Coordinates of C-alpha atoms in Angstrom, one line a residue:
M1 CA -27.3 35.7 -31.1
S2 CA -29.2 38.2 -29.0
L3 CA -27.5 41.5 -28.1
P4 CA -27.5 40.8 -24.3
M5 CA -25.6 37.6 -24.8
K6 CA -23.1 39.4 -27.0
I7 CA -22.6 42.0 -24.3
L8 CA -22.1 39.3 -21.7
F9 CA -19.5 37.5 -23.9
S10 CA -17.7 40.8 -24.4
Q11 CA -17.4 41.3 -20.7
L12 CA -15.2 38.2 -20.4
P13 CA -11.6 39.4 -20.0
S14 CA -8.9 38.0 -22.2
V15 CA -6.2 35.7 -20.7
D16 CA -3.5 38.3 -21.6
S17 CA -5.3 41.1 -19.8
L18 CA -5.8 39.0 -16.7
L19 CA -2.1 38.0 -16.6
R20 CA -1.1 41.6 -16.6
Q21 CA -2.9 42.2 -13.3
T22 CA -0.8 42.2 -10.1
E23 CA -2.9 39.5 -8.5
F24 CA -2.4 37.1 -11.3
Q25 CA 1.4 37.8 -11.5
A26 CA 1.5 36.6 -7.9
L27 CA -0.5 33.5 -8.8
S28 CA 1.9 32.9 -11.7
D29 CA 4.9 33.1 -9.4
R30 CA 3.4 30.6 -7.0
W31 CA 1.7 28.1 -9.3
G32 CA 3.6 28.5 -12.6
H33 CA 2.7 30.3 -15.8
R34 CA 1.6 27.3 -17.8
Q35 CA -0.7 26.0 -15.1
L36 CA -2.3 29.4 -14.6
V37 CA -2.9 30.0 -18.3
T38 CA -4.5 26.5 -18.7
L39 CA -6.8 27.3 -15.8
L40 CA -7.8 30.7 -17.1
R41 CA -8.7 29.2 -20.5
Q42 CA -10.8 26.6 -18.7
L43 CA -12.6 29.3 -16.7
Q44 CA -13.3 31.3 -19.9
Q45 CA -14.9 28.2 -21.5
Q46 CA -16.9 27.5 -18.3
A47 CA -18.1 31.1 -18.3
R48 CA -19.2 31.0 -21.9
Q49 CA -21.1 27.8 -21.3
H50 CA -22.8 29.4 -18.2
I51 CA -23.8 32.4 -20.3
Q52 CA -25.3 30.2 -23.0
Q53 CA -27.3 28.2 -20.4
Y54 CA -28.4 31.0 -18.0
Q55 CA -28.0 34.2 -20.0
Q56 CA -25.9 35.7 -17.2
L57 CA -22.3 35.8 -16.0
P58 CA -21.2 33.3 -13.3
D59 CA -21.0 34.9 -9.8
W60 CA -17.3 34.3 -9.7
C61 CA -16.7 36.6 -12.6
Q62 CA -16.9 39.4 -10.1
N63 CA -13.5 38.4 -8.8
W64 CA -11.5 36.3 -11.3
A65 CA -8.3 36.3 -9.2
Q66 CA -10.0 35.0 -6.0
H67 CA -11.8 32.2 -7.9
A68 CA -8.6 31.3 -9.8
S69 CA -6.7 31.2 -6.5
Q70 CA -9.3 28.9 -4.9
R71 CA -9.2 26.6 -7.9
L72 CA -5.4 26.4 -7.9
E73 CA -5.5 25.6 -4.1
Q74 CA -7.8 22.7 -4.8
T75 CA -5.7 21.5 -7.6
G76 CA -2.5 21.7 -5.4
T77 CA -4.0 19.7 -2.6
S78 CA -2.4 16.3 -2.3
G79 CA -4.4 13.3 -3.1
L80 CA -2.9 11.7 0.0
Q81 CA -4.2 13.8 2.8
S82 CA -3.5 13.2 6.5
V83 CA -6.7 12.2 8.3
L84 CA -7.8 11.4 11.8
N85 CA -8.8 7.8 11.6
L86 CA -11.6 7.4 14.3
S87 CA -13.5 4.8 12.3
G88 CA -12.9 2.0 14.8
T89 CA -10.6 0.1 12.5
V90 CA -7.0 0.3 13.5
L91 CA -5.4 -1.2 10.3
H92 CA -7.8 0.5 7.9
T93 CA -6.9 -0.6 4.3
N94 CA -8.5 2.5 2.7
L95 CA -6.6 4.8 5.1
G96 CA -3.1 3.3 4.6
R97 CA -3.0 0.5 7.2
A98 CA -0.1 0.6 9.6
L99 CA 1.3 3.9 10.9
L100 CA 5.1 3.8 10.7
A101 CA 7.3 4.1 13.8
E102 CA 9.5 7.2 14.1
P103 CA 12.7 5.3 13.3
A104 CA 11.1 4.1 10.1
V105 CA 10.1 7.6 9.2
N106 CA 13.6 8.9 9.9
A107 CA 15.1 6.1 7.8
V108 CA 12.8 6.9 4.8
T109 CA 13.8 10.6 5.0
R110 CA 17.5 9.7 5.1
V111 CA 17.5 7.4 2.1
M112 CA 15.4 9.9 0.1
R113 CA 18.0 12.6 0.6
S114 CA 21.1 10.7 -0.5
A115 CA 22.5 8.0 -2.6
V116 CA 22.6 4.7 -0.7
T117 CA 24.0 1.2 -1.0
L118 CA 20.9 -0.3 -2.5
E119 CA 22.7 -2.7 -4.8
Y120 CA 26.3 -1.8 -4.0
A121 CA 28.8 -3.8 -2.0
L122 CA 31.2 -1.6 -0.1
D123 CA 33.7 -4.4 0.6
D124 CA 34.6 -5.0 -3.1
A125 CA 32.8 -2.2 -4.9
G126 CA 30.8 -4.8 -6.7
R127 CA 27.1 -5.2 -7.2
G128 CA 25.2 -6.3 -4.1
H129 CA 21.6 -7.6 -3.7
R130 CA 18.9 -5.2 -2.5
D131 CA 17.3 -7.8 -0.2
R132 CA 20.5 -8.9 1.5
A133 CA 20.5 -6.6 4.6
L134 CA 16.8 -7.3 5.3
A135 CA 17.2 -11.0 4.6
D136 CA 19.9 -11.3 7.3
L137 CA 17.7 -9.4 9.8
L138 CA 14.7 -11.6 9.0
C139 CA 16.7 -14.7 9.4
Q140 CA 17.9 -13.5 12.8
L141 CA 14.3 -12.8 13.9
T142 CA 12.6 -16.0 12.4
G143 CA 15.3 -18.7 12.2
A144 CA 14.8 -18.9 8.4
E145 CA 17.7 -19.7 6.0
D146 CA 17.0 -16.8 3.7
A147 CA 14.4 -14.2 2.7
C148 CA 13.0 -12.3 -0.2
I149 CA 11.1 -9.0 -0.3
V150 CA 8.4 -7.9 -2.9
N151 CA 5.9 -5.1 -2.9
N152 CA 3.0 -6.9 -1.1
N153 CA 1.9 -10.3 0.0
A154 CA -0.3 -10.9 -3.1
A155 CA 2.9 -10.4 -5.1
A156 CA 4.7 -12.8 -2.7
V157 CA 2.1 -15.5 -3.4
L158 CA 2.2 -14.9 -7.1
L159 CA 6.0 -15.2 -7.2
M160 CA 6.1 -18.4 -5.1
L161 CA 3.6 -20.1 -7.4
A162 CA 5.1 -18.8 -10.6
A163 CA 8.7 -19.7 -9.7
L164 CA 8.0 -23.1 -8.2
A165 CA 4.9 -24.6 -9.8
Q166 CA 4.4 -23.2 -13.3
G167 CA 2.7 -25.7 -15.5
Q168 CA 2.2 -28.1 -12.5
E169 CA -0.4 -28.7 -9.8
V170 CA -0.6 -27.0 -6.3
V171 CA -2.7 -28.9 -3.7
V172 CA -4.8 -26.6 -1.4
S173 CA -7.7 -27.3 0.9
R174 CA -11.1 -26.0 -0.3
G175 CA -11.6 -24.3 3.0
E176 CA -8.5 -22.1 2.3
L177 CA -9.4 -20.8 -1.2
V178 CA -9.7 -17.3 0.2
E179 CA -10.7 -14.0 -1.4
I180 CA -9.3 -10.9 0.2
G181 CA -9.9 -7.2 -0.6
G182 CA -10.1 -6.1 -4.2
A183 CA -11.3 -9.6 -5.3
F184 CA -7.9 -11.1 -4.9
R185 CA -8.6 -14.9 -5.1
I186 CA -6.2 -17.7 -4.6
P187 CA -7.6 -19.7 -7.6
D188 CA -7.2 -16.6 -9.9
V189 CA -3.6 -16.0 -8.7
M190 CA -2.8 -19.6 -9.5
T191 CA -4.1 -19.1 -13.0
Q192 CA -2.0 -16.0 -13.5
A193 CA 1.0 -17.8 -12.1
G194 CA 0.6 -20.6 -14.7
C195 CA -0.1 -23.4 -12.3
R196 CA -3.1 -25.6 -11.7
L197 CA -5.2 -25.7 -8.6
R198 CA -5.9 -29.1 -7.1
E199 CA -8.7 -28.7 -4.5
V200 CA -8.9 -31.2 -1.6
G201 CA -11.3 -31.8 1.2
T202 CA -14.4 -29.7 1.8
T203 CA -15.2 -26.2 2.9
N204 CA -15.2 -27.1 6.6
R205 CA -13.2 -30.4 6.8
T206 CA -10.0 -31.4 5.2
H207 CA -7.9 -34.5 6.3
L208 CA -4.3 -35.4 5.7
K209 CA -5.5 -38.4 3.5
D210 CA -7.1 -35.8 1.2
Y211 CA -3.7 -34.3 0.5
R212 CA -2.1 -37.7 0.2
E213 CA -4.6 -38.9 -2.4
A214 CA -4.2 -35.8 -4.4
V215 CA -0.4 -36.1 -4.8
N216 CA 0.7 -37.3 -8.2
S217 CA 3.7 -37.0 -10.6
D218 CA 2.4 -33.5 -11.6
T219 CA 2.3 -32.1 -8.1
A220 CA 4.7 -29.3 -7.4
L221 CA 3.7 -27.9 -4.1
L222 CA 1.5 -28.4 -1.0
M223 CA 0.0 -25.1 0.1
K224 CA -1.5 -23.7 3.3
V225 CA -3.4 -20.5 3.3
H226 CA -4.2 -18.8 6.6
T227 CA -7.9 -17.7 6.6
S228 CA -7.0 -14.4 8.1
N229 CA -10.1 -12.5 7.0
Y230 CA -12.8 -15.0 8.0
Q231 CA -13.3 -18.0 10.3
V232 CA -15.0 -21.3 9.9
Q233 CA -16.4 -22.6 13.1
G234 CA -18.3 -25.7 14.3
F235 CA -17.8 -29.1 12.7
T236 CA -14.4 -28.4 11.3
K237 CA -11.1 -30.1 10.6
A238 CA -7.8 -28.7 9.2
V239 CA -4.4 -30.2 8.6
S240 CA -1.6 -28.5 10.5
E241 CA 1.6 -27.3 8.9
A242 CA 3.6 -29.9 10.7
E243 CA 1.4 -32.7 9.4
L244 CA 1.7 -31.3 5.9
V245 CA 5.5 -30.9 6.2
A246 CA 5.7 -34.6 7.1
L247 CA 3.7 -35.5 4.0
G248 CA 5.8 -33.2 1.9
N249 CA 9.0 -34.8 3.1
E250 CA 7.6 -38.2 2.3
Y251 CA 7.0 -37.2 -1.3
N252 CA 9.9 -34.7 -1.6
L253 CA 7.4 -31.8 -2.1
P254 CA 7.9 -28.3 -0.7
V255 CA 5.2 -26.9 1.6
I256 CA 4.4 -23.2 1.2
S257 CA 2.2 -21.1 3.5
D258 CA 0.5 -17.8 2.7
L259 CA 0.2 -16.4 6.3
G260 CA -1.4 -13.1 5.3
S261 CA -1.1 -10.6 8.2
G262 CA 1.8 -12.3 9.9
S263 CA 2.9 -11.3 13.4
L264 CA 6.5 -11.7 14.6
I265 CA 5.5 -11.6 18.3
D266 CA 3.2 -13.6 20.5
L267 CA 0.2 -11.3 20.8
T268 CA -1.2 -13.1 23.8
Q269 CA 1.4 -11.6 26.0
Y270 CA -0.3 -8.2 25.4
G271 CA -3.8 -9.6 26.1
L272 CA -4.6 -9.9 22.4
P273 CA -5.9 -13.0 20.6
P274 CA -3.3 -15.4 19.2
E275 CA -2.1 -15.2 15.6
P276 CA 0.2 -17.7 13.9
M277 CA 3.8 -16.5 13.7
P278 CA 6.1 -17.0 10.8
Q279 CA 8.9 -18.3 13.0
Q280 CA 6.6 -21.1 14.3
L281 CA 6.0 -22.3 10.7
I282 CA 9.7 -22.2 9.9
A283 CA 10.4 -24.3 13.0
A284 CA 7.7 -26.7 11.9
G285 CA 9.6 -27.2 8.6
V286 CA 7.5 -25.2 6.2
S287 CA 9.6 -24.5 3.1
L288 CA 8.4 -20.9 2.4
V289 CA 6.2 -18.6 4.4
S290 CA 4.8 -15.3 3.1
F291 CA 3.3 -12.4 5.0
S292 CA 2.5 -8.7 4.8
G293 CA 4.7 -5.9 6.1
D294 CA 1.9 -3.3 6.7
K295 CA -0.5 -5.3 8.9
L296 CA 0.3 -6.7 12.3
L297 CA 4.0 -6.3 11.6
G298 CA 3.4 -2.5 11.7
G299 CA 5.7 -1.5 8.8
P300 CA 5.3 -0.3 5.2
Q301 CA 3.5 -2.2 2.4
A302 CA 5.7 -5.2 1.5
G303 CA 5.5 -8.9 0.9
I304 CA 8.0 -10.9 2.9
I305 CA 9.0 -14.4 2.0
I306 CA 11.2 -16.5 4.3
G307 CA 12.3 -20.1 4.2
K308 CA 14.7 -22.5 2.5
K309 CA 17.8 -20.9 0.9
A310 CA 17.6 -23.0 -2.3
L311 CA 13.9 -22.0 -2.9
I312 CA 14.5 -18.3 -2.1
A313 CA 17.3 -18.4 -4.7
R314 CA 14.8 -19.6 -7.3
L315 CA 12.5 -16.8 -6.4
Q316 CA 15.3 -14.2 -6.7
Q317 CA 16.2 -15.6 -10.2
H318 CA 12.7 -15.5 -11.6
P319 CA 11.9 -12.7 -14.1
L320 CA 8.8 -11.7 -12.0
K321 CA 11.1 -10.7 -9.1
R322 CA 12.3 -7.6 -10.8
A323 CA 8.8 -6.5 -11.7
L324 CA 7.7 -7.1 -8.1
R325 CA 10.7 -5.8 -6.2
V326 CA 10.5 -2.8 -3.8
D327 CA 12.5 0.4 -3.8
K328 CA 14.9 1.9 -1.4
V329 CA 12.2 3.8 0.5
A330 CA 10.2 0.7 1.4
L331 CA 13.3 -1.2 2.2
A332 CA 14.5 1.5 4.5
A333 CA 11.2 1.7 6.3
L334 CA 10.9 -2.1 6.6
E335 CA 14.5 -2.5 7.9
A336 CA 13.9 0.2 10.6
T337 CA 10.7 -1.5 11.6
L338 CA 12.3 -5.0 11.8
Q339 CA 15.1 -3.6 14.0
L340 CA 12.5 -2.6 16.6
Y341 CA 11.8 -6.3 17.0
L342 CA 15.3 -6.8 18.3
H343 CA 14.2 -5.0 21.4
P344 CA 10.8 -6.6 22.2
E345 CA 10.6 -5.1 25.7
K346 CA 10.2 -1.6 24.0
L347 CA 8.0 -2.7 21.1
A348 CA 4.6 -1.7 22.6
Q349 CA 5.8 1.9 23.0
Q350 CA 7.8 2.3 19.8
L351 CA 5.6 0.5 17.3
P352 CA 2.3 2.5 16.6
T353 CA 0.3 -0.5 15.6
L354 CA 1.0 -2.4 18.7
R355 CA 0.7 0.7 20.9
L356 CA -2.8 1.3 19.5
L357 CA -3.9 -2.3 19.7
T358 CA -2.8 -2.6 23.3
R359 CA -4.5 0.6 24.7
T360 CA -6.8 -0.3 27.6
Q361 CA -10.5 0.6 27.6
S362 CA -10.0 2.5 30.9
D363 CA -7.2 4.6 29.3
I364 CA -9.5 5.4 26.4
A365 CA -12.3 6.2 28.7
H366 CA -10.2 8.8 30.6
Q367 CA -9.4 10.4 27.2
A368 CA -13.1 10.5 26.4
Q369 CA -13.9 12.3 29.6
R370 CA -11.1 14.9 28.9
L371 CA -12.6 15.6 25.5
L372 CA -16.3 15.5 26.4
P373 CA -16.6 19.0 28.0
Q374 CA -14.8 20.8 25.2
L375 CA -16.8 19.1 22.5
T376 CA -20.1 19.7 24.4
T377 CA -19.4 23.4 24.7
A378 CA -18.4 23.7 21.1
L379 CA -21.5 21.9 19.7
A380 CA -24.0 23.2 22.3
G381 CA -27.5 23.4 20.9
L382 CA -26.6 21.6 17.7
F383 CA -25.5 18.1 18.9
V384 CA -25.8 16.0 22.0
V385 CA -22.3 14.8 22.8
E386 CA -22.0 11.6 24.9
T387 CA -19.4 8.8 25.6
A388 CA -20.3 5.2 24.7
E389 CA -18.5 1.9 25.0
C390 CA -17.8 0.3 21.7
L391 CA -15.7 -2.4 20.0
S392 CA -12.7 -1.7 17.8
Q393 CA -11.6 -4.1 15.1
I394 CA -8.0 -4.7 14.0
G395 CA -8.7 -4.6 10.3
S396 CA -7.0 -5.5 7.0
G397 CA -8.1 -9.1 7.4
S398 CA -6.2 -9.6 10.7
L399 CA -8.1 -11.5 13.5
P400 CA -11.4 -10.9 11.7
V401 CA -13.8 -12.0 14.4
E402 CA -11.9 -10.5 17.4
R403 CA -13.0 -7.1 18.8
L404 CA -11.2 -4.8 21.2
P405 CA -13.1 -3.0 24.0
S406 CA -13.0 0.7 23.4
V407 CA -14.8 4.0 24.0
A408 CA -16.2 6.5 21.6
L409 CA -17.6 10.0 21.6
T410 CA -21.0 10.1 19.9
L411 CA -22.8 13.0 18.4
T412 CA -26.6 13.0 18.1
P413 CA -28.2 16.0 16.2
S414 CA -30.4 18.0 18.5
D415 CA -33.1 18.3 15.8
G416 CA -33.1 14.5 15.2
S417 CA -32.5 15.0 11.5
G418 CA -30.4 12.5 9.6
S419 CA -29.5 15.2 7.1
T420 CA -28.0 17.3 9.9
L421 CA -25.8 14.3 10.8
L422 CA -24.7 13.7 7.2
A423 CA -23.9 17.4 6.8
L424 CA -21.6 17.3 9.8
A425 CA -19.9 14.2 8.6
D426 CA -19.4 15.9 5.2
R427 CA -18.0 19.0 6.8
L428 CA -15.6 17.1 8.9
R429 CA -14.3 15.1 5.9
A430 CA -13.7 18.4 4.1
G431 CA -11.5 19.9 6.9
D432 CA -7.8 20.6 6.6
V433 CA -7.3 17.4 8.5
P434 CA -10.4 15.3 7.7
I435 CA -12.0 13.4 10.6
I436 CA -13.2 9.9 9.6
G437 CA -15.9 8.4 11.9
R438 CA -18.9 6.2 11.3
I439 CA -22.6 6.7 11.4
H440 CA -24.6 4.1 13.3
S441 CA -28.0 4.2 15.0
G442 CA -28.6 7.9 14.3
R443 CA -25.3 9.0 15.8
L444 CA -21.8 9.9 14.5
W445 CA -19.3 7.7 16.3
F446 CA -15.6 8.6 16.9
D447 CA -13.8 5.6 18.3
L448 CA -10.9 7.1 20.3
R449 CA -8.6 4.0 20.3
T450 CA -6.5 5.5 17.5
L451 CA -6.6 9.1 18.6
E452 CA -3.2 10.3 19.9
D453 CA -3.5 14.1 19.2
D454 CA -6.3 15.5 21.3
A455 CA -5.6 19.1 20.4
L456 CA -5.7 18.5 16.7
F457 CA -9.0 16.6 17.1
I458 CA -10.6 19.5 19.0
R459 CA -9.2 22.1 16.6
M460 CA -10.7 20.3 13.6
M461 CA -14.0 19.7 15.3
T462 CA -14.4 23.4 16.1
S463 CA -12.9 25.0 13.0

């Protein structure tokens, strides 16, 4: 080993000597002794490797305390950061889908801070059922006989199939063998549930006779799957739930429906495209209907199953139910969200999902005009800031081909460089509250449909 490298190694302070310094004592008080010691040993190792590779000390060795503080701050940053979602997708799966209403937020805070009657019956001090309160509320809203709650709609489908059709056949139209995000496929779920898929019809056309001809002594269920994340158009034919229920009654077979996004209200009253409602399927006689809690419903992640009391009882008794059940936090948020539906006249104001989906383009345009001068001044000489009409999407597989007229602020680099645009997008994602937009046609687009805090947006853009 050469003498200069020996000298460089000797200049690395020991962990003990660093810990005796006032700056590190303050870091130890804030972050904990163990975490600080672990970091300092990592930094020493990194410094040794740097010396071996470059024959010099790393720049940060001039101020160990400052570098250690920065590293600890990075480590302490939550993996779930709040962001401004200006991507143009309202229910963005990667950004957490639905925003919770304030009553749901308050309900979550309350149950996190105290013991609650999760599975405790106050009337006789016996053991209650954690789904009971929500089941009663869901029955009131949908007309179902009973309800069951699991951790998401994929789990709901898995539980229905495993509890009601294990070792038997489930009849489904080929046009409804969907794949959703994360490569979740209906045929694969059936395999995991221990049942066998019986495909009927074709991709674009399925008739009632196709289901009838498939029924045999091994048939357990007739199943409908709402194609919520795509749409087949043109020469098509599908069998309605009511028709399938009539066939199921003829052969004494339950009919189950995976509704996917699931809306408890008629969206057309707000000028939005229609979406099938769980209560409509219950009224049509469908035995079990499953849907998500964090999509059009506007609540937390959950899988909701409503339907016949006897079938719900079988789901509740299945071993998978315990593995798929939700905790008190999700139940509290879902209950508070569902209670908002008891006052539908206030829903568009109180439920963030519906509030964002129903914003008019003129309202968003006025917001864009308010923000334009501030952003133009802040980015003068660097970017050309303009307003542009655009189309938002609902997201999370809900109404996949529908678009909502909106308005965006667009940023075009004055030097015309794509690298300048990418650098800005990177900087904005690295902010205290990252701003998520989208790059298209040489511009960075910020769809304002989901922006409700103008001041925060300007602060993050100019910080």
